[in-house]
Tab-separated table of C-alpha atoms in Angstrom:
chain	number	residue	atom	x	y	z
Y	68	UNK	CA	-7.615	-63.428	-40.636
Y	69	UNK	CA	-10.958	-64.440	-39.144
Y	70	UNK	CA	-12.385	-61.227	-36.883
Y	71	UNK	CA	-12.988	-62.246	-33.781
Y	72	UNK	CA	-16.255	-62.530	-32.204
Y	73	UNK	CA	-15.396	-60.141	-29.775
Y	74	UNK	CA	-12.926	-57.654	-29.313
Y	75	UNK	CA	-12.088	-54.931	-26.720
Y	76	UNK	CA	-9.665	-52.539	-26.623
Y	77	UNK	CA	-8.963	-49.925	-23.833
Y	78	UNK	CA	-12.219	-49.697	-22.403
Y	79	UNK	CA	-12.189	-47.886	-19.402
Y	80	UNK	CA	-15.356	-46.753	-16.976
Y	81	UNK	CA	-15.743	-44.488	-14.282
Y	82	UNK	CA	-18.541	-43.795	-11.398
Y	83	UNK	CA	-16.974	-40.543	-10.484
Y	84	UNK	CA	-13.548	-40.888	-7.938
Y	85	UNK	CA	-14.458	-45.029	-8.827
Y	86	UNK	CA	-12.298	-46.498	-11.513
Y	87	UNK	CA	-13.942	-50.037	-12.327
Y	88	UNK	CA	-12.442	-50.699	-15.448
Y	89	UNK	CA	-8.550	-48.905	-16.050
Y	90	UNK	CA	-8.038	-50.038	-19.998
Y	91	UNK	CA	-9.046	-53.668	-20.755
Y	92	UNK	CA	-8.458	-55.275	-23.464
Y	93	UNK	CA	-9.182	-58.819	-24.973
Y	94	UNK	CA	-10.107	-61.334	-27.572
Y	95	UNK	CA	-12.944	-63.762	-27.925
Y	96	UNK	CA	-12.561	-66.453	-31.145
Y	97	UNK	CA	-15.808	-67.544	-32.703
Y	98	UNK	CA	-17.476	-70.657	-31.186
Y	99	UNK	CA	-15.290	-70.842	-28.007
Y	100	UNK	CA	-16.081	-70.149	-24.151
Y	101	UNK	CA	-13.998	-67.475	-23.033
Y	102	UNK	CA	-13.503	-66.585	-19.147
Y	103	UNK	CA	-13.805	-63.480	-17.390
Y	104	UNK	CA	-12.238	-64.432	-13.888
Y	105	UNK	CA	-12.577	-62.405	-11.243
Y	106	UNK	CA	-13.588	-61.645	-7.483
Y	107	UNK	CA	-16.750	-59.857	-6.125
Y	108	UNK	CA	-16.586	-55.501	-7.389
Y	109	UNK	CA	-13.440	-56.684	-9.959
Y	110	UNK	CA	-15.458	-55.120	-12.979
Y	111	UNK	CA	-17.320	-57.975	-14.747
Y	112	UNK	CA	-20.553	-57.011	-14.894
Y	113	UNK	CA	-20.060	-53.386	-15.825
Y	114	UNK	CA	-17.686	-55.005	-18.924
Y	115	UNK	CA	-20.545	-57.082	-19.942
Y	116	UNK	CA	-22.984	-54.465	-19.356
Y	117	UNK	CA	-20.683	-52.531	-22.216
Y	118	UNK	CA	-20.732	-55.108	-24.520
Y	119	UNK	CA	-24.158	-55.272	-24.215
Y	120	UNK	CA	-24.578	-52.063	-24.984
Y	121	UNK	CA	-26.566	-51.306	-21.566
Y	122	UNK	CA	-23.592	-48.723	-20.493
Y	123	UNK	CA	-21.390	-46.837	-22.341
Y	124	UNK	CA	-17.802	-46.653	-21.623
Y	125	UNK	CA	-15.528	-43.885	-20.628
Y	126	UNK	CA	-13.018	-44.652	-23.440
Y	127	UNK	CA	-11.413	-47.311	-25.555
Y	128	UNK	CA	-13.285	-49.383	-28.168
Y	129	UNK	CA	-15.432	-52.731	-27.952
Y	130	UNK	CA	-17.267	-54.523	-30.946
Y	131	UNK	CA	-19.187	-57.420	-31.096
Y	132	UNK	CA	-19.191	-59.511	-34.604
Y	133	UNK	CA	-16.917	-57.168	-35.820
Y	134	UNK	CA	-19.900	-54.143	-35.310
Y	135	UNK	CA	-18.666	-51.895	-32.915
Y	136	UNK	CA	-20.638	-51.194	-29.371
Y	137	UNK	CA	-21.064	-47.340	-29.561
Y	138	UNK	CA	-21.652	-46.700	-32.940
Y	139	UNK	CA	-24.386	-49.415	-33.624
Y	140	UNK	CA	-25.793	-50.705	-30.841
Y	141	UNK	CA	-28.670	-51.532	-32.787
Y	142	UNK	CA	-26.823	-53.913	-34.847
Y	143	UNK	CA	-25.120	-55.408	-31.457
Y	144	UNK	CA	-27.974	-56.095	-30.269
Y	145	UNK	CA	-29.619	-58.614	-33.212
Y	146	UNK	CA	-26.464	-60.409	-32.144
Y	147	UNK	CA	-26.158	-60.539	-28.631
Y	148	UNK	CA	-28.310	-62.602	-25.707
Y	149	UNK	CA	-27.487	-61.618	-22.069
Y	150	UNK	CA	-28.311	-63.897	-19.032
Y	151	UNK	CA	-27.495	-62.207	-16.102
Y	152	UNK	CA	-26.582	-63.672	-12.383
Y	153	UNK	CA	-30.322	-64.084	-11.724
Y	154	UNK	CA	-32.657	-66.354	-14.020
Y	155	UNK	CA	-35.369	-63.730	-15.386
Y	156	UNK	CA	-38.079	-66.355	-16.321
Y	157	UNK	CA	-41.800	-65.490	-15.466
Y	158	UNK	CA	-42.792	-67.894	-12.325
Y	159	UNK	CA	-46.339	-67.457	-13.522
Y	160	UNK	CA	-46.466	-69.045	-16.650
Y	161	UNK	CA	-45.361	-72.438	-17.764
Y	162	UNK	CA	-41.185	-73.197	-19.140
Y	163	UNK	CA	-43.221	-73.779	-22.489
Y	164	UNK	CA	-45.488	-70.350	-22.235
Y	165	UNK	CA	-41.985	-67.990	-20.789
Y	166	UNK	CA	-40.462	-69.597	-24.375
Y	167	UNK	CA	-43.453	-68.234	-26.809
Y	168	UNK	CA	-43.408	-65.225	-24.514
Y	169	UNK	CA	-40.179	-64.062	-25.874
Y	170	UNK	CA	-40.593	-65.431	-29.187
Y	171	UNK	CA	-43.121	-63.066	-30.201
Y	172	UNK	CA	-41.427	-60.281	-28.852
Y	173	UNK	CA	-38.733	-61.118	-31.391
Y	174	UNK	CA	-41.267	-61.415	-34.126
Y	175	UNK	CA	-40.551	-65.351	-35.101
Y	176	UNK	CA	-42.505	-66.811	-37.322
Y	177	UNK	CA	-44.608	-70.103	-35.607
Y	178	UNK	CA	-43.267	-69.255	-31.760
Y	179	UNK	CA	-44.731	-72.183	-30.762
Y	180	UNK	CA	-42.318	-74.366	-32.807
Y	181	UNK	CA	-39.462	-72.215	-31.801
Y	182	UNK	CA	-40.578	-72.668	-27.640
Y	183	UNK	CA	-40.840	-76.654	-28.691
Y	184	UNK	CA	-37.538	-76.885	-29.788
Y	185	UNK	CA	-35.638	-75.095	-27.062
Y	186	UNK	CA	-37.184	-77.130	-24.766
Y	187	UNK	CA	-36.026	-80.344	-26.113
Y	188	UNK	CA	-32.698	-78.853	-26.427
Y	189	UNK	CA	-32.436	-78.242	-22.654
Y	190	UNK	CA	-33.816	-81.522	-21.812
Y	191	UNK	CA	-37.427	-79.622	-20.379
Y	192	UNK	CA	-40.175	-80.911	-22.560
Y	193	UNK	CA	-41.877	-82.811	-20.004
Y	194	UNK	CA	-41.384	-80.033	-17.680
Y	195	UNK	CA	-42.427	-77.380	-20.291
Y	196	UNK	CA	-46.612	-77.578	-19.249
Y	197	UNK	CA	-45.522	-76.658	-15.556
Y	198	UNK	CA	-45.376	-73.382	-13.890
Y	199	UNK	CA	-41.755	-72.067	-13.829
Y	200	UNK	CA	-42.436	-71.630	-10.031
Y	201	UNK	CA	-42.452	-75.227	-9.558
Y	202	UNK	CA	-39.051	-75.787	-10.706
Y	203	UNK	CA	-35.932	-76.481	-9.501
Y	204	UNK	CA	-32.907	-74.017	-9.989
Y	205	UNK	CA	-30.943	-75.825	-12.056
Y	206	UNK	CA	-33.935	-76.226	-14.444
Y	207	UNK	CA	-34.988	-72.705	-13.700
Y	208	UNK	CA	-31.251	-71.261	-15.254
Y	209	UNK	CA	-31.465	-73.853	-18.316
Y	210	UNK	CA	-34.746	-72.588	-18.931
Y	211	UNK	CA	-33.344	-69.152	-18.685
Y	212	UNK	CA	-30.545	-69.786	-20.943
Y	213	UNK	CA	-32.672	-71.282	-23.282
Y	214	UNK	CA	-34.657	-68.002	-23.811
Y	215	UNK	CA	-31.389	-66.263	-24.266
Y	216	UNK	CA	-31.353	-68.458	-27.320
Y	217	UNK	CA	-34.802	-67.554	-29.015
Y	218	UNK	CA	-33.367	-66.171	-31.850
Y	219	UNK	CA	-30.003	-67.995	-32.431
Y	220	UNK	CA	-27.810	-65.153	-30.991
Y	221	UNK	CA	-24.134	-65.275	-32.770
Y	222	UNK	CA	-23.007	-64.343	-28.707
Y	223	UNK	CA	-24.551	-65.068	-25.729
Y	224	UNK	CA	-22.957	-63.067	-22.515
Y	225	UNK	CA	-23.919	-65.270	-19.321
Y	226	UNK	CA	-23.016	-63.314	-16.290
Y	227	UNK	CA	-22.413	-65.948	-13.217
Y	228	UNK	CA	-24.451	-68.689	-14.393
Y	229	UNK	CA	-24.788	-70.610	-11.389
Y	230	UNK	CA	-24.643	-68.177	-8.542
Y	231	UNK	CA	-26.509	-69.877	-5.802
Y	232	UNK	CA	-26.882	-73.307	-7.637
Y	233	UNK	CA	-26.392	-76.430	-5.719
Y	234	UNK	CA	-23.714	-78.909	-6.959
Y	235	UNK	CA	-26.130	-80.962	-8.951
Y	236	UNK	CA	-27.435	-78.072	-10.982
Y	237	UNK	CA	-24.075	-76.298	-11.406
Y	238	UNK	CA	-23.346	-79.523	-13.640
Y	239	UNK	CA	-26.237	-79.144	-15.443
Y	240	UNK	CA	-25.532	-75.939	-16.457
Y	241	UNK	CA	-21.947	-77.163	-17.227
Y	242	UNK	CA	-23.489	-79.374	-19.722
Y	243	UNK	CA	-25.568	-76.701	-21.577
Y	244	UNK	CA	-22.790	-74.218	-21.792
Y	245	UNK	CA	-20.435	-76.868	-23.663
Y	246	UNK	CA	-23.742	-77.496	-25.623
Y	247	UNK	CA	-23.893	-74.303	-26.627
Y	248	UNK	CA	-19.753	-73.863	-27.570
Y	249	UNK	CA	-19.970	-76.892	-29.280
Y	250	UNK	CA	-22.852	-75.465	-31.662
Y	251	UNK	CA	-21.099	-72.638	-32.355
Y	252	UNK	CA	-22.184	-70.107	-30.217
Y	253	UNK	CA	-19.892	-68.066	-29.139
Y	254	UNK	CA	-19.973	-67.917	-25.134
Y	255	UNK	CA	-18.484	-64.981	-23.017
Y	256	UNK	CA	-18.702	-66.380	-19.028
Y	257	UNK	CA	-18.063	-64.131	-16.149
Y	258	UNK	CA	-17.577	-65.989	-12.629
Y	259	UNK	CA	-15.961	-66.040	-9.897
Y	260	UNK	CA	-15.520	-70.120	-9.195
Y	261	UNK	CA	-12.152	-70.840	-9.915
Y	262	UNK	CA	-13.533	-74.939	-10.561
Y	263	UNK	CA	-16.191	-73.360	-13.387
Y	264	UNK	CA	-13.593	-71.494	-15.515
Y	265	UNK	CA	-11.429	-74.671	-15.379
Y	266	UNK	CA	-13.801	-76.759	-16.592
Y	267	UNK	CA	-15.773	-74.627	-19.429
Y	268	UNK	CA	-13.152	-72.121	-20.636
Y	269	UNK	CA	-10.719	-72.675	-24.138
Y	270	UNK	CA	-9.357	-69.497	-22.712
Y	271	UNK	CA	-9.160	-67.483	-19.500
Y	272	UNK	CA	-8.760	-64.023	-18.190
Y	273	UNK	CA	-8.423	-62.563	-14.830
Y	274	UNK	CA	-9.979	-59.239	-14.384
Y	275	UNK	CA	-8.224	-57.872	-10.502
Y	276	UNK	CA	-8.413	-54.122	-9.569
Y	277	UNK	CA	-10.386	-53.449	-13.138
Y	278	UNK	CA	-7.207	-54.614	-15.014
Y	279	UNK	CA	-6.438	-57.786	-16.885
Y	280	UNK	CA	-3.998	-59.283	-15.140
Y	281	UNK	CA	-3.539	-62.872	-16.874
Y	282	UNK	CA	-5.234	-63.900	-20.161
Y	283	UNK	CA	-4.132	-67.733	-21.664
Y	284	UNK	CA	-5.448	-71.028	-21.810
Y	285	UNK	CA	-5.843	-72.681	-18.855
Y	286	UNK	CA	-2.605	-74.991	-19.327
Y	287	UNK	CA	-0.385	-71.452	-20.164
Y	288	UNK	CA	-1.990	-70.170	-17.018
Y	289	UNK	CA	-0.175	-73.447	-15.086
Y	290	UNK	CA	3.088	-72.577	-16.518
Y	291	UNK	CA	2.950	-69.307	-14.264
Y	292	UNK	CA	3.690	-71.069	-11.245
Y	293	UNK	CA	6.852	-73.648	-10.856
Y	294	UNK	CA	6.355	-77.317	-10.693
Y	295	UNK	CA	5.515	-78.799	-7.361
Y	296	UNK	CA	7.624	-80.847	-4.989
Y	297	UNK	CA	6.265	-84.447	-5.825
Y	298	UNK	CA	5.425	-86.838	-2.793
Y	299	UNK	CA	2.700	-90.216	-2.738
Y	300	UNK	CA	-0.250	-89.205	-0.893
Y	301	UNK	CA	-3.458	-90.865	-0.348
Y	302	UNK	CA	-6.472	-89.499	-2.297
Y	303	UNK	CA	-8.905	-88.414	-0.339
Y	304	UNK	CA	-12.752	-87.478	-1.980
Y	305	UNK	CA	-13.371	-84.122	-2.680
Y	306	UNK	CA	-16.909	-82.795	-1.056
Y	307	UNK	CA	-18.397	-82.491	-4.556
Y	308	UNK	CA	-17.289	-86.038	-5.368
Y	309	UNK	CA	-19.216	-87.393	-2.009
Y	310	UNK	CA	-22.226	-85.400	-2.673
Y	311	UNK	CA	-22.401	-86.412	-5.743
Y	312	UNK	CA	-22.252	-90.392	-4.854
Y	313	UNK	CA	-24.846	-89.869	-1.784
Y	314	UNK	CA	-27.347	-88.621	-3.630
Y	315	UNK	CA	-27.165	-90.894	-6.616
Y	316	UNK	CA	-27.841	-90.172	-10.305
Y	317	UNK	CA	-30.032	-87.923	-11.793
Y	318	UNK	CA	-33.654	-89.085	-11.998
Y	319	UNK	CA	-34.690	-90.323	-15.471
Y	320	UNK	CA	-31.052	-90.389	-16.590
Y	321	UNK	CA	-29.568	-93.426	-15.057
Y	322	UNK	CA	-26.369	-91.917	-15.159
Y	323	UNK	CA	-24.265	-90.098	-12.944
Y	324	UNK	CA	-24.650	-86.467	-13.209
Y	325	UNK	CA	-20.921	-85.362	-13.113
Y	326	UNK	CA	-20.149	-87.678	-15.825
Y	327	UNK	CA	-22.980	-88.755	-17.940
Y	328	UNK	CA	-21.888	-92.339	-18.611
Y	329	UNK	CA	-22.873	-94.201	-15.136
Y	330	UNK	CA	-19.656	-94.168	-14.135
Y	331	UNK	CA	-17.878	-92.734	-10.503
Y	332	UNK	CA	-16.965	-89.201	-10.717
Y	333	UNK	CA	-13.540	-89.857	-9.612
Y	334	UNK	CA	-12.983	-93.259	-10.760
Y	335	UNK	CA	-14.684	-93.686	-13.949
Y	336	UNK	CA	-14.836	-97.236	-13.310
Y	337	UNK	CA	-17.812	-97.510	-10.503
Y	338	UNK	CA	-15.447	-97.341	-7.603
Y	339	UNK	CA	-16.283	-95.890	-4.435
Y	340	UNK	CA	-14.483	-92.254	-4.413
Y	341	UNK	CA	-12.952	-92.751	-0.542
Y	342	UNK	CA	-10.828	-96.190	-2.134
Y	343	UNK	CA	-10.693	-95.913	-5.896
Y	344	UNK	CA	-8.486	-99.117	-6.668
Y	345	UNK	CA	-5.768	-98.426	-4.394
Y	346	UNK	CA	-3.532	-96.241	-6.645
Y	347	UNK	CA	-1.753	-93.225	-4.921
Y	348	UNK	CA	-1.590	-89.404	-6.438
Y	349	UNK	CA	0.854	-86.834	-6.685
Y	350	UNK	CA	0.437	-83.513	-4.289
Y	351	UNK	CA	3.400	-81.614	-2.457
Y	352	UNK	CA	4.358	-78.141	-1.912
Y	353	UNK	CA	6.368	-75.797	-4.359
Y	354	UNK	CA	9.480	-76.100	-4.868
């Protein structure tokens, strides 16, 4: 049986009379995006904190890569990459100079190279000779996430991605955490957007009260609740989905940025989101 690429069992942490985490316990596969749902003070960060070896917990067990938190930390470490809820990039220096930065602290051979690559990953090469300051947030938290990767961490913890991101950018860093799953990386996401688990996660848990409370894929996770009275409605546009038409597609892309392909967001077909092509949709109340 393949060990998982993360595993945590029990762990429970204290701040005195303040129980934030009361025995949690999950699984992460290799090469998947797993969810940590959960509202503002649930207990995220302090279990990613954990895993990162940043805090040590009360009791129970966590390993990472089948090395275990407390006893190596060390050896968690050469594995891990944490990007918290804040991009840590130096405004100062250029996207192409905050790349080299960090690969010399990690010793790389040719850290020029290694900066060079990551920014043609993340779709920032022309951007990489200007200062950081100068950028936009979305570019700002791929930039961010992209030194999280000097390295090639097995695991990369990213801790509410795209708090504070507009629409556009939350899509962009949509794109780069499928990237990243898709490579093989192994991607633990903590949020509290209900839209962003649905759309990145193979598997979800919801963290409520420092407990998990749910933990399944996202169509086991439907199954909870009964089916819904069916009635024809007329589809209206979502806010993202008008947003997204009025301001047109991304600059040098020529294609929309929800769906990469030119295509309406909520047509795929070019069709104006209000009208679509006439066709009703199913909505009603529970049964």
């Amino acid at each position: 049986m393949t060990t998982p690429a993360i595993s945590v069992r029990g762990i429970e942490k204290s701040y005195k009379d303040l129980h934030v985490l009361r025995g949690v316990d999950f699984e992460a596969e290799r090469g998947s995006i797993f969810a940590l749902l959960g509202s503002n003070g649930a207990g995220k960060t302090t279990m990613v904190r954990i895993l990162s070896t940043l805090l040590k917990a009360d009791a129970g067990a966590a390993s990472v890569q089948g090395i275990d938190v407390a006893a190596d930390p060390l050896g968690v470490r050469e594995r891990i990459s944490l990007t918290g809820q804040f991009a840590a990039v130096d405004e100062i220096l250029t996207g192409r100079e905050n790349l080299v930065l960090v690969a010399k602290l990690r010793h790389l051979p040719d850290p020029g190279a290694v900066a060079d690559r990551l920014l043609a990953r993340f779709r920032l090469t022309e951007a990489g000779g200007r200062k950081v300051g100068t950028y936009s947030g979305g570019m700002r938290r791929r930039l961010d996430i992209a030194m999280s990767l000097v390295g090639d961490p097995d695991v990369i913890y990213l801790d509410e991605p795209t708090t504070g991101l507009d629409p556009e950018s939350r899509i962009e860093v949509w794109d780069v955490v499928k990237e990243l799953a898709s490579g093989g990386t192994t991607v633990l996401l903590t949020t509290q957007y209900l839209d962003e688990a649905e759309q990145l996660a193979d598997r979800i848990a919801i963290l409520h009260e420092g407990r998990i409370i749910a933990n399944d894929t996202l169509a086991g996770l439907k199954r909870l609740l009964p089916p819904a009275k069916v009635e024809y409605v007329e589809k209206q546009p979502t806010l993202e989905e008008i947003f997204l038409t009025l301001i047109g597609p991304s600059t040098g892309s020529g294609t929309h940025p929800s769906t990469g392909s030119g295509t309406h967001p909520s047509t795929g077909s070019g069709t104006h989101p209000s009208t679509g092509s006439g066709t009703r949709v199913q909505r009603g109340d529970a049964a």
